[in-house]
CSV table of C-alpha atoms in Angstrom, one decimal:
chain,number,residue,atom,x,y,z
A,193,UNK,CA,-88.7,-59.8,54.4
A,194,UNK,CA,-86.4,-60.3,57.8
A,195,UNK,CA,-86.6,-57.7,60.3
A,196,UNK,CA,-83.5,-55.6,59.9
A,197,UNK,CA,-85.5,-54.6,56.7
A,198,UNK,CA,-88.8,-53.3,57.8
A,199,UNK,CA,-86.7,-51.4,61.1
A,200,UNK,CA,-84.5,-48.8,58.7
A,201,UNK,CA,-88.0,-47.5,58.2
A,202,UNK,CA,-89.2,-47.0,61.5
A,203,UNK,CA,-86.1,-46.8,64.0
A,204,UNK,CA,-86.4,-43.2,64.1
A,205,UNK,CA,-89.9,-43.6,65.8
A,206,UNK,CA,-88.4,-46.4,67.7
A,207,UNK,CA,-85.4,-44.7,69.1
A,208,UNK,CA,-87.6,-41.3,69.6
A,209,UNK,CA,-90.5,-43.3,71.2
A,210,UNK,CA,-87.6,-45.1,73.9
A,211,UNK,CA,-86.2,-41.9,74.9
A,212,UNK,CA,-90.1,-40.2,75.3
A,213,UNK,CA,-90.2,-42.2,78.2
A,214,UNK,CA,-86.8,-41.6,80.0
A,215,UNK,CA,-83.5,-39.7,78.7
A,216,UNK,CA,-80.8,-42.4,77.8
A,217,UNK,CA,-77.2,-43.0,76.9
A,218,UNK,CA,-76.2,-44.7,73.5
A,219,UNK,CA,-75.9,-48.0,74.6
A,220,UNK,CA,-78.7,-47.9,76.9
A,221,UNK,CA,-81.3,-46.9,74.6
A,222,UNK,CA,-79.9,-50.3,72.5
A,223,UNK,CA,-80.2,-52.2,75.3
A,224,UNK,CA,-84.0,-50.8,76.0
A,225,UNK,CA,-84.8,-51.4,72.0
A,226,UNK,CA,-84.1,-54.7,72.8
A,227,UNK,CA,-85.3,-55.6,75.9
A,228,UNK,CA,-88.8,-54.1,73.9
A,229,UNK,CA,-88.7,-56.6,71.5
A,230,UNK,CA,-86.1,-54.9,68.6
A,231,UNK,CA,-83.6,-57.9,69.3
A,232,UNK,CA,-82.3,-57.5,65.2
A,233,UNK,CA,-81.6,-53.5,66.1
A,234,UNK,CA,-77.6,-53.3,65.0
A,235,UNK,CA,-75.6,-51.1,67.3
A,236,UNK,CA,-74.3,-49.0,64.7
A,237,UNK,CA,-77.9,-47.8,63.4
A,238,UNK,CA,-78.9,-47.0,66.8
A,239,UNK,CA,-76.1,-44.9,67.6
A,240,UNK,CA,-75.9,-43.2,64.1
A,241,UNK,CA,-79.8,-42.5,64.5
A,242,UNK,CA,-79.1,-40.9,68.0
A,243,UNK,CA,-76.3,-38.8,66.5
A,244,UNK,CA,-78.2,-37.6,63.3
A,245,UNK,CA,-81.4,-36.8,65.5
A,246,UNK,CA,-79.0,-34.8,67.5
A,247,UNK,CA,-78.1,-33.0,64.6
A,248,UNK,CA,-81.2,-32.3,63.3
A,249,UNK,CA,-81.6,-30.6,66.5
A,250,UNK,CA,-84.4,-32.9,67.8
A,251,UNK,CA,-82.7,-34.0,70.6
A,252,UNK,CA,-80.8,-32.2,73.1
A,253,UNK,CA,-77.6,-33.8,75.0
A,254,UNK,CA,-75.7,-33.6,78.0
A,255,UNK,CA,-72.7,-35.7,80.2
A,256,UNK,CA,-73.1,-37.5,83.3
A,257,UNK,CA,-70.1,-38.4,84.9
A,258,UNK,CA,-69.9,-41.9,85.9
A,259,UNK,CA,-68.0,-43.5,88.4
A,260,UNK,CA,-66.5,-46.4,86.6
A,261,UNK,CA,-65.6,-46.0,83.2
A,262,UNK,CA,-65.7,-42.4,80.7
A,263,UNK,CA,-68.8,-40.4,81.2
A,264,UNK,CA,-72.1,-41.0,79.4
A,265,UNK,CA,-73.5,-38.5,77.2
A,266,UNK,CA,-77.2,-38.5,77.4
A,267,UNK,CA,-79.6,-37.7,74.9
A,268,UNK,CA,-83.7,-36.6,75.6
A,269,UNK,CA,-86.4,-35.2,73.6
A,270,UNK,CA,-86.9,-31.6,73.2
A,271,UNK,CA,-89.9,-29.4,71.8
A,272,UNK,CA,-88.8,-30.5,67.9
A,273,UNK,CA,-87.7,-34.1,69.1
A,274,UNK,CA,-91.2,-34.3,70.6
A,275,UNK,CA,-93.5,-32.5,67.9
A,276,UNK,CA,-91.7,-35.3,65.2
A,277,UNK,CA,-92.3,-37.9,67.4
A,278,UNK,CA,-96.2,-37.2,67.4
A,279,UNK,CA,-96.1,-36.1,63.7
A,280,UNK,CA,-94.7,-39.5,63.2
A,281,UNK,CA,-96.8,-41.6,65.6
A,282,UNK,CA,-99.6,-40.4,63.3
A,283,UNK,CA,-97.8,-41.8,60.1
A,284,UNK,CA,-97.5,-45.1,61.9
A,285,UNK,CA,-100.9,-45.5,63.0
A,286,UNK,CA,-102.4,-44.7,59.9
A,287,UNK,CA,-99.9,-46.6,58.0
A,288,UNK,CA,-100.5,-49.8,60.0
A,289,UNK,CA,-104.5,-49.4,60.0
A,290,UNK,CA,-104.1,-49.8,56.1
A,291,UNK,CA,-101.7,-52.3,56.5
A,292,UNK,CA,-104.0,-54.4,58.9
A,293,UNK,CA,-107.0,-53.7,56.8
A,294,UNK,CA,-104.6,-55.0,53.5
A,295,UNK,CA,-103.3,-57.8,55.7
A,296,UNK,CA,-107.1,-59.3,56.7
A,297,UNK,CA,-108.3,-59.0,53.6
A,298,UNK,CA,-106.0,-61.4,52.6
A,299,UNK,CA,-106.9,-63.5,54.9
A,300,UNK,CA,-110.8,-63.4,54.4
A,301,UNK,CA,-109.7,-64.5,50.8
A,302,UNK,CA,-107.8,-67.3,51.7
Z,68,UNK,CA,-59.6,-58.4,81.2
Z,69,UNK,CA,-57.3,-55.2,82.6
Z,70,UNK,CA,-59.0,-51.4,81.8
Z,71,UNK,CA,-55.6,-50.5,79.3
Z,72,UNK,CA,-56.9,-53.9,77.7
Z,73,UNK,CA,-60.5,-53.2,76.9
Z,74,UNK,CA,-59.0,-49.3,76.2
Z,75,UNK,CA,-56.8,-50.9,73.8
Z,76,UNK,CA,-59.3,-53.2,72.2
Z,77,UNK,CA,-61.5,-50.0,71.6
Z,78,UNK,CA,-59.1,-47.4,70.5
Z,79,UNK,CA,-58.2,-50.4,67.7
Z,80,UNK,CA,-61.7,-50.8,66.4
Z,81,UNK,CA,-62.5,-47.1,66.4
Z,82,UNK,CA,-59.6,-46.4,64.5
Z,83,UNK,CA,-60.9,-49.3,61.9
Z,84,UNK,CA,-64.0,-47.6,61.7
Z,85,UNK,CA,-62.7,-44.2,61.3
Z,86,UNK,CA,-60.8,-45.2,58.2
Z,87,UNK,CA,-63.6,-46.6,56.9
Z,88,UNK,CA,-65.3,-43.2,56.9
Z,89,UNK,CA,-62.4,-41.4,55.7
Z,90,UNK,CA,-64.0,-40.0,52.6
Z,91,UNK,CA,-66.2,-37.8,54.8
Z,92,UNK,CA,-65.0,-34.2,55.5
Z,93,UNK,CA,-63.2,-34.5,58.6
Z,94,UNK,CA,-65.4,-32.4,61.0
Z,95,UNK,CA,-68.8,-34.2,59.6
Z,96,UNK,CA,-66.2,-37.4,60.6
Z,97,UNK,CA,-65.3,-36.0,64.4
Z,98,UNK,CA,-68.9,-35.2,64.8
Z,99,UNK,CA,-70.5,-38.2,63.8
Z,100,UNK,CA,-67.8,-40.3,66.2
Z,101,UNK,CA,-67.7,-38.0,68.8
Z,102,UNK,CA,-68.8,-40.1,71.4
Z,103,UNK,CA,-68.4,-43.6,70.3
Z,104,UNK,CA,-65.4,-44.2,72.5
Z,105,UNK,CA,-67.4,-44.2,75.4
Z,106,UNK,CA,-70.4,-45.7,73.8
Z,107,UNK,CA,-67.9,-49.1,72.9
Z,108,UNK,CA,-66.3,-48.8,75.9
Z,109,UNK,CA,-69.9,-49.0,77.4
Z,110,UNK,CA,-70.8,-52.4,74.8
Z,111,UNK,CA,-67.2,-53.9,75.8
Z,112,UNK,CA,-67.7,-53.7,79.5
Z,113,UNK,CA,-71.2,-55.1,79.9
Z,114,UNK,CA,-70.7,-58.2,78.1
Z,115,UNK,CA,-68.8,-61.5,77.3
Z,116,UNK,CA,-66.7,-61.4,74.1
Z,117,UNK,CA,-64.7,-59.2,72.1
Z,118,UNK,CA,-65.9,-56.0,70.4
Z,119,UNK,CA,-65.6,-57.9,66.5
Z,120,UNK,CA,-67.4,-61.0,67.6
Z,121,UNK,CA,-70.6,-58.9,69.3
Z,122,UNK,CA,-70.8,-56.0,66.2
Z,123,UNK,CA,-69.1,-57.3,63.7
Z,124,UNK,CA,-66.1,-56.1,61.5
Z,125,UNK,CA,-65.5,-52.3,61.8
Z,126,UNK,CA,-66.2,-52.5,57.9
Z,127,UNK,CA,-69.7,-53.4,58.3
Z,128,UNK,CA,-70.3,-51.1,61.3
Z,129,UNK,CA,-68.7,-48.1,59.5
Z,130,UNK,CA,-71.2,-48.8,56.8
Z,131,UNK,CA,-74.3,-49.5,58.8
Z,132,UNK,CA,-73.1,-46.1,61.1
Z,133,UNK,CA,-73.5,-44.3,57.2
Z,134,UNK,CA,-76.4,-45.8,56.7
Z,135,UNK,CA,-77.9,-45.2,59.5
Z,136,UNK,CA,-77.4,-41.5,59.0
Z,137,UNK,CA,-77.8,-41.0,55.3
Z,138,UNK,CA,-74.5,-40.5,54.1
Z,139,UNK,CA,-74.1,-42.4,50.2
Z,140,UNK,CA,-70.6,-42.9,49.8
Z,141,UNK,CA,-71.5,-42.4,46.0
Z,142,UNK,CA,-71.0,-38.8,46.5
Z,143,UNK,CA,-67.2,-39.0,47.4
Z,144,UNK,CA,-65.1,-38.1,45.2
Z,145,UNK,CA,-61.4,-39.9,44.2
Z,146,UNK,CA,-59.6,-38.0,46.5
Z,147,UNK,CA,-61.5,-38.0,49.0
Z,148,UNK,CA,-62.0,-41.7,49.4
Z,149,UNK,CA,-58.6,-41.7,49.4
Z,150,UNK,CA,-57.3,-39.4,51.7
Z,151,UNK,CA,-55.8,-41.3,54.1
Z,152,UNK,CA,-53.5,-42.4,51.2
Z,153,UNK,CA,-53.1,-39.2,50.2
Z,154,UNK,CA,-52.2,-37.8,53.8
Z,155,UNK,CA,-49.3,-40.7,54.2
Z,156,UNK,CA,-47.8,-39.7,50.9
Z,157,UNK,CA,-47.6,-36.4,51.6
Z,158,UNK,CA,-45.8,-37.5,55.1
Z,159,UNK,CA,-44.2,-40.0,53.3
Z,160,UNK,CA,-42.6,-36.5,50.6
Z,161,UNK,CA,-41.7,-34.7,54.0
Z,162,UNK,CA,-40.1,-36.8,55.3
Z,163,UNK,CA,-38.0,-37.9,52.3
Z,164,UNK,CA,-37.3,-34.0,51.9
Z,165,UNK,CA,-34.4,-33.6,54.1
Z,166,UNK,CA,-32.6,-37.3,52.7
Z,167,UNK,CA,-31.9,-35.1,49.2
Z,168,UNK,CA,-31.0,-31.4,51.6
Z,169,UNK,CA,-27.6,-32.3,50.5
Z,170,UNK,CA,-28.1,-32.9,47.1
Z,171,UNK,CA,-29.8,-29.8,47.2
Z,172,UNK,CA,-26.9,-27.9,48.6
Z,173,UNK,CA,-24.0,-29.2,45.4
Z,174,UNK,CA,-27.0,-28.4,43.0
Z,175,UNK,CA,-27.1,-24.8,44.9
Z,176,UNK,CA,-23.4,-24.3,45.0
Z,177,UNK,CA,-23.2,-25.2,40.8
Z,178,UNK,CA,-25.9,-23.5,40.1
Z,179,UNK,CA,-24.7,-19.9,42.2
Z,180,UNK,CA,-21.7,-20.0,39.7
Z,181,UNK,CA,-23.2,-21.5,36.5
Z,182,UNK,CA,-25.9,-18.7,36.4
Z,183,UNK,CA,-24.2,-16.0,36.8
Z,184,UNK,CA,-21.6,-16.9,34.0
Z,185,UNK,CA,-24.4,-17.6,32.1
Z,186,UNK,CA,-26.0,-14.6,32.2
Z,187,UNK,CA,-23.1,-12.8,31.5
Z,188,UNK,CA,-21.2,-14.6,29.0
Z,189,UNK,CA,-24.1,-16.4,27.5
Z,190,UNK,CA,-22.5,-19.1,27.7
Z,191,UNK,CA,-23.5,-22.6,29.2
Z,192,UNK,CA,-21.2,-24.8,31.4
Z,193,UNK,CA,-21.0,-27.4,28.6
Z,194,UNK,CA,-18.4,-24.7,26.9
Z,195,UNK,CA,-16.4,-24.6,29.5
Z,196,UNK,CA,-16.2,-28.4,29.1
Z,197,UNK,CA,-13.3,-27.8,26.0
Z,198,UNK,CA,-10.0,-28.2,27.3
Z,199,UNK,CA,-8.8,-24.9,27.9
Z,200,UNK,CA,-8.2,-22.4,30.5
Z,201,UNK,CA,-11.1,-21.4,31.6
Z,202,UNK,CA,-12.3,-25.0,31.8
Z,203,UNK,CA,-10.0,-25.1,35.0
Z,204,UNK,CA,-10.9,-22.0,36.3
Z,205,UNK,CA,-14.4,-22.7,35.7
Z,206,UNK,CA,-14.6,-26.3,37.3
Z,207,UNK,CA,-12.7,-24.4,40.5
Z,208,UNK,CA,-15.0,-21.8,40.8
Z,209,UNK,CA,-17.7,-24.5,40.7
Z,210,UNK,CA,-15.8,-26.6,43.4
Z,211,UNK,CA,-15.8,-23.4,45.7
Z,212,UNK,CA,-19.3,-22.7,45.3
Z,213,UNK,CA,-20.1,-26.1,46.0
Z,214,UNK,CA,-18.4,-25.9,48.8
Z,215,UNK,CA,-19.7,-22.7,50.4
Z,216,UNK,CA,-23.2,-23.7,50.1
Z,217,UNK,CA,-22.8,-27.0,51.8
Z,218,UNK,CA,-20.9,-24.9,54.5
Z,219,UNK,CA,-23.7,-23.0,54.3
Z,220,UNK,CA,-26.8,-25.7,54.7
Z,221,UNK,CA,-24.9,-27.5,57.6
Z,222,UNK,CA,-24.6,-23.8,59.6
Z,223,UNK,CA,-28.6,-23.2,58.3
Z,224,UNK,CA,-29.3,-26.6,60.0
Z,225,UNK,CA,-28.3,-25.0,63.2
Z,226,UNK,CA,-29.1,-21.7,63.6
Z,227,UNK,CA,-32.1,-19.8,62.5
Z,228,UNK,CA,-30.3,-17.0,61.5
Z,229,UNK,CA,-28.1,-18.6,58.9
Z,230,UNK,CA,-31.8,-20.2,57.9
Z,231,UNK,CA,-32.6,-16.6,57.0
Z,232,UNK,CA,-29.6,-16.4,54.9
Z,233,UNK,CA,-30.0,-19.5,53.1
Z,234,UNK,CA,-33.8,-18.6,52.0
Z,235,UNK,CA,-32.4,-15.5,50.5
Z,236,UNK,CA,-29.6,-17.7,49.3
Z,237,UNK,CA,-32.5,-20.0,47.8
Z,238,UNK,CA,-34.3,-17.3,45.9
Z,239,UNK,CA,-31.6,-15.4,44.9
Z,240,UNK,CA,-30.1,-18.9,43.4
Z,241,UNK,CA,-33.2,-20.0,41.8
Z,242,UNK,CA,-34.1,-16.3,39.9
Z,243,UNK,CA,-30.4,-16.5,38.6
Z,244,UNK,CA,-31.1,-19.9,37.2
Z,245,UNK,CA,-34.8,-18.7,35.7
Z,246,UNK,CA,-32.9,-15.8,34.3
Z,247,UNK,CA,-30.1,-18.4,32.8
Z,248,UNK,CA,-32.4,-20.5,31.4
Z,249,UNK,CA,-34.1,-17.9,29.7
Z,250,UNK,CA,-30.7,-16.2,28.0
Z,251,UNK,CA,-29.4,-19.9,27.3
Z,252,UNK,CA,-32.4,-20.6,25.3
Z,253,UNK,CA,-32.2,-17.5,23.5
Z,254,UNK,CA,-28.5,-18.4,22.6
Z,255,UNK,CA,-29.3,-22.1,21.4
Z,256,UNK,CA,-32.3,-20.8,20.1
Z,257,UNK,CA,-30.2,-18.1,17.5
Z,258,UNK,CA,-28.1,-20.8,17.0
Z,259,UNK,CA,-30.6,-23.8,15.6
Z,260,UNK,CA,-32.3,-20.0,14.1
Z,261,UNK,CA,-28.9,-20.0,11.9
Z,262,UNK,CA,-28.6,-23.0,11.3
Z,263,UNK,CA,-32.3,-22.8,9.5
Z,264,UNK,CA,-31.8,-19.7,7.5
Z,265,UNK,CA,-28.2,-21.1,6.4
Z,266,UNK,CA,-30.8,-24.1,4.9
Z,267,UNK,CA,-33.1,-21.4,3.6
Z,268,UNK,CA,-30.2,-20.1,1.9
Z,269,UNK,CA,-28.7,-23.5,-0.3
Z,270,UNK,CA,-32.3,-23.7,-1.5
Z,271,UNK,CA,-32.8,-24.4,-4.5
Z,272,UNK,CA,-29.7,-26.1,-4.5
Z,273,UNK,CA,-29.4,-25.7,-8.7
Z,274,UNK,CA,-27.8,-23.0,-10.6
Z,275,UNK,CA,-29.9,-20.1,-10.4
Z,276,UNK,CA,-30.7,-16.1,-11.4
Z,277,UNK,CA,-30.9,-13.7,-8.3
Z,278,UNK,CA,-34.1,-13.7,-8.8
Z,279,UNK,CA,-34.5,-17.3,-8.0
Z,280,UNK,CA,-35.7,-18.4,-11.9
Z,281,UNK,CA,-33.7,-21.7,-12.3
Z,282,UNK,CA,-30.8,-21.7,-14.7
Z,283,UNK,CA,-31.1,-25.3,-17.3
Z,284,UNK,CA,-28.2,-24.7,-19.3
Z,285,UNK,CA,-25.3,-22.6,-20.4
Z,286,UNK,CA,-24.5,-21.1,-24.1
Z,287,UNK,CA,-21.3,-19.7,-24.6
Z,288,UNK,CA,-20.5,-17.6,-28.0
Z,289,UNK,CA,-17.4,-15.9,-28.9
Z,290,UNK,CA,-17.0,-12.1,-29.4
Z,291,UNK,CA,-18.3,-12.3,-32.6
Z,292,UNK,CA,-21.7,-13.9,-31.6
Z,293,UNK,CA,-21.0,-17.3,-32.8
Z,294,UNK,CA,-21.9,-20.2,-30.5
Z,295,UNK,CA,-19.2,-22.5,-29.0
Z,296,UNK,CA,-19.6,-25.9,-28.4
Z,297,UNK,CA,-18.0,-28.0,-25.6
Z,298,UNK,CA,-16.9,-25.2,-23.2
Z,299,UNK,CA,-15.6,-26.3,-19.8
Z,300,UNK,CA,-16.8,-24.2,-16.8
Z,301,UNK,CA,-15.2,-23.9,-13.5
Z,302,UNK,CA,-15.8,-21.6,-11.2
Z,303,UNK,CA,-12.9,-20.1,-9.2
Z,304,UNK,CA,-11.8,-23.0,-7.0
Z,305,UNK,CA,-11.7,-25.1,-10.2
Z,306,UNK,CA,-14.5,-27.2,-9.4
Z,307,UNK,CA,-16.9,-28.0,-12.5
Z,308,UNK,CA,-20.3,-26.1,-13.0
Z,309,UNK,CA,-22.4,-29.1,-13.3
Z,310,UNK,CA,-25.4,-28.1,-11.0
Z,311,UNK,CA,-27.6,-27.1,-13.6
Z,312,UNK,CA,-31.6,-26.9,-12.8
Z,313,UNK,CA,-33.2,-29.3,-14.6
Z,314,UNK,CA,-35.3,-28.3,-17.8
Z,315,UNK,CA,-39.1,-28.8,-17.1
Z,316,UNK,CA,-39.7,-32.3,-18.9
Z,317,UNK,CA,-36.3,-33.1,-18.7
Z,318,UNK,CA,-35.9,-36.6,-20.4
Z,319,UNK,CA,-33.0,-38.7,-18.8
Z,320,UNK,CA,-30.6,-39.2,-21.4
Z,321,UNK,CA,-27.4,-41.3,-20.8
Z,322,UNK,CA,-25.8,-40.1,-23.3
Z,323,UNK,CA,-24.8,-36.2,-22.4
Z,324,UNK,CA,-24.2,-37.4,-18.8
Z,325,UNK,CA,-21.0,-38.0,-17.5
Z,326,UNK,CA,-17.7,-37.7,-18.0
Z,327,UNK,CA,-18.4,-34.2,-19.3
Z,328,UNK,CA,-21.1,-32.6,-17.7
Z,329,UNK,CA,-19.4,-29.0,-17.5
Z,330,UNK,CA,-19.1,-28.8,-21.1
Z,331,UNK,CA,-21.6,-26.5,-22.4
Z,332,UNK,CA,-23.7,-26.2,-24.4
Z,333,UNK,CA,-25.3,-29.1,-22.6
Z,334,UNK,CA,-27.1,-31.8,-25.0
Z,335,UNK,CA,-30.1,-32.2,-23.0
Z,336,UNK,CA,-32.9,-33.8,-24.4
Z,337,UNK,CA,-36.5,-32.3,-23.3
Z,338,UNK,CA,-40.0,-33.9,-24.0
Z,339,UNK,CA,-42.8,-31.5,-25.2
Z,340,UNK,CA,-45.5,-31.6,-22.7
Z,341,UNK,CA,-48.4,-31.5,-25.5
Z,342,UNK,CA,-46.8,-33.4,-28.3
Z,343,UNK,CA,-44.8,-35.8,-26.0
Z,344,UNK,CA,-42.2,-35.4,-28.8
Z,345,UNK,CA,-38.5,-35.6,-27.8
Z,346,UNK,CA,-36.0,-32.5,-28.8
Z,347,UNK,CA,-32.6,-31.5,-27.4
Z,348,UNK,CA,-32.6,-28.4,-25.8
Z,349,UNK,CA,-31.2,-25.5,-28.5
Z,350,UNK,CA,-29.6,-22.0,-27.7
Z,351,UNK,CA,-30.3,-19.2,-29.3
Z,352,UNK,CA,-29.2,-18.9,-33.1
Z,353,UNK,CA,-27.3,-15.5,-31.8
Z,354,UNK,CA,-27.7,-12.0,-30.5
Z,355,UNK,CA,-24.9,-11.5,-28.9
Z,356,UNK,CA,-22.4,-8.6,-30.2
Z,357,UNK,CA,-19.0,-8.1,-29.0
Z,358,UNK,CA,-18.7,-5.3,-26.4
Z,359,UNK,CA,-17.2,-2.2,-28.0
């Protein structure tokens, strides 16, 4: 199973975890996926996540004006951006402690 | 690479990608690619290569930007998925609408005299077609109609007043023709209507009472009651009587047919239906006395 697969899942988490630490632009918070570790992330999918989070009202957004180039619309958590992120933190953790345990099982087997 | 350059580059692939999301309702569309200008201006700025060779084709980002925000195409409908083809036929009608204006105007002109006569005369064009007098004066009053109505599109081309005119023109032109149309097929209508009863009418097509009971053959007697044999009927323009009904059972017999078939008595020969026995047909022994 390549990447790209297993990150559909969880780039909602990813994206809202990256912006938990510091609001960003579009292409920044691709660039900061990546520099993390997320190197398969595809452009589109972050910037369609950051536009449906947005919609969904967990997210709130505002333009900086830049001096080179068109202005940069910013997104950052708000209260509903931030309650989903822990909701979904908790998901994770659990999901991967189940995994691990699944995961080292197999290996005492082997 | 200049600013219009990388501007260019950009408007090119987010117009790819827009028409690859053109089944979406167009404000879900604007709000989903709201800001994606900037964000591939942004991409295109920061790094080496072109905008297809660092995401891809526009296809594939259009679908991974659905994807990505849980849009199935599977709920689009036909139309939809189709509406930029749609849109350009539309344009493509509108703009074809004014090429036919003047074909429009001679129909308007023909019409503003046809539907009126029409109407009145319950007539259609087609008669006037006979050469005749009225053909002429017909075919001229056409001409001049014709005429004033293209007079009258070129002058609504120019000022909005004339427009005005020519709407009311329009309408006033179009009910007259709904109105024709309606009284013309009325009058063909009685006509193929006469044409059916006259049809209803020649049924049976056989010699018959007025009450419709068929009439098989004919038996002349003389004033004293006593039959006659080999009378020849005509009727008043001299033609022979020889559309008789035939007999039920009627056996084919060569022999009273032609050259005589007006004379009557005829010899038919008729086949019982139970015995299957062959008889010719016999009139009455008599009755008849001579009027007084």
């Amino acid at each position: 199973m390549d990447t790209s697969q297993l990150l559909k899942g969880i780039l909602d988490l990813a994206v809202l975890a990256v912006l938990s630490k510091e609001d960003g632009y579009g292409y920044d918070v691709v660039r900061r996926l990546r520099t993390a570790g997320i190197e398969e992330v595809g452009d589109a999918s972050v910037y369609g996540t950051l536009r449906r989070l947005f919609q969904q009202g967990r997210l709130t957004s505002y333009v900086v004006p830049s001096e080179e180039g068109p202005h940069r619309k910013y997104y950052g958590l708000n209260q509903s951006g931030r309650d989903l992120l822990e909701e979904a933190t908790k998901r994770w953790t659990s999901f991967t402690e189940v995994m691990d345990g699944l995961l080292r099982l197999g290996e005492e087997a082997a | 690479m200049s600013m219009t350059a990388i501007e260019g580059e950009v408007r090119a692939y987010l117009a790819a990608v827009r028409a690859h999301l053109n089944d979406l309702p167009e404000d879900e569309r604007n709000d989903l690619l709201e800001d994606l200008e900037q964000h591939l201006t942004e991409v295109r700025a920061e790094g080496e290569g072109s905008l297809i060779e660092r995401l891809g084709p526009p296809d594939v980002y259009a679908a991974e930007l659905r994807a990505s925000v849980g849009i199935t195409p599977s709920k689009t409908t036909w139309l939809s998925r189709n509406r930029d083809t749609w849109n350009r036929a539309v344009d493509n009608i509108r703009d074809f609408m004014p090429e036919l204006r003047p074909g429009w105007w001679v129909l308007r002109g023909a019409l503003a005299v046809a539907a009126p006569i029409a109407i009145t005369a319950r007539r259609d064009l087609s008669d006037y077609l006979r050469p005749r007098a009225e053909t002429i004066l017909g075919l001229v009053f056409v001409g001049v109609g014709i005429w004033l109505s293209v007079k009258l599109g070129r002058r609504a081309l120019q000022s909005a007043g004339v427009r005005r005119l020519a709407v009311v023109v329009n309408l006033a032109v179009v009910l007259f023709s709904v109105v024709a149309w309606g009284v013309l097929s009325e009058v063909h209508g009685d006509v193929v209507n006469r044409m059916v009863d006259d049809a209803a009418m020649q049924v049976p097509g056989y010699l018959a009472h007025g009450d419709g009971t068929p009439i098989a053959n004919i038996c002349p007697y003389d004033k004293h009651g006593k039959p006659l044999k080999n009378v020849l009927l005509f009727d008043d323009q001299g033609h022979p009587l020889t559309d008789l009904a035939d007999p039920p059972n009627a056996v084919i017999d060569q022999t009273v047919m032609p050259p005589l078939r007006n004379a009557f008595p005829l010899k038919r020969k008729v086949m019982d239906a139970n015995t299957g026995q062959v008889t010719t047909m016999h009139c009455p022994s008599v009755i008849v006395s001579a009027q007084p």
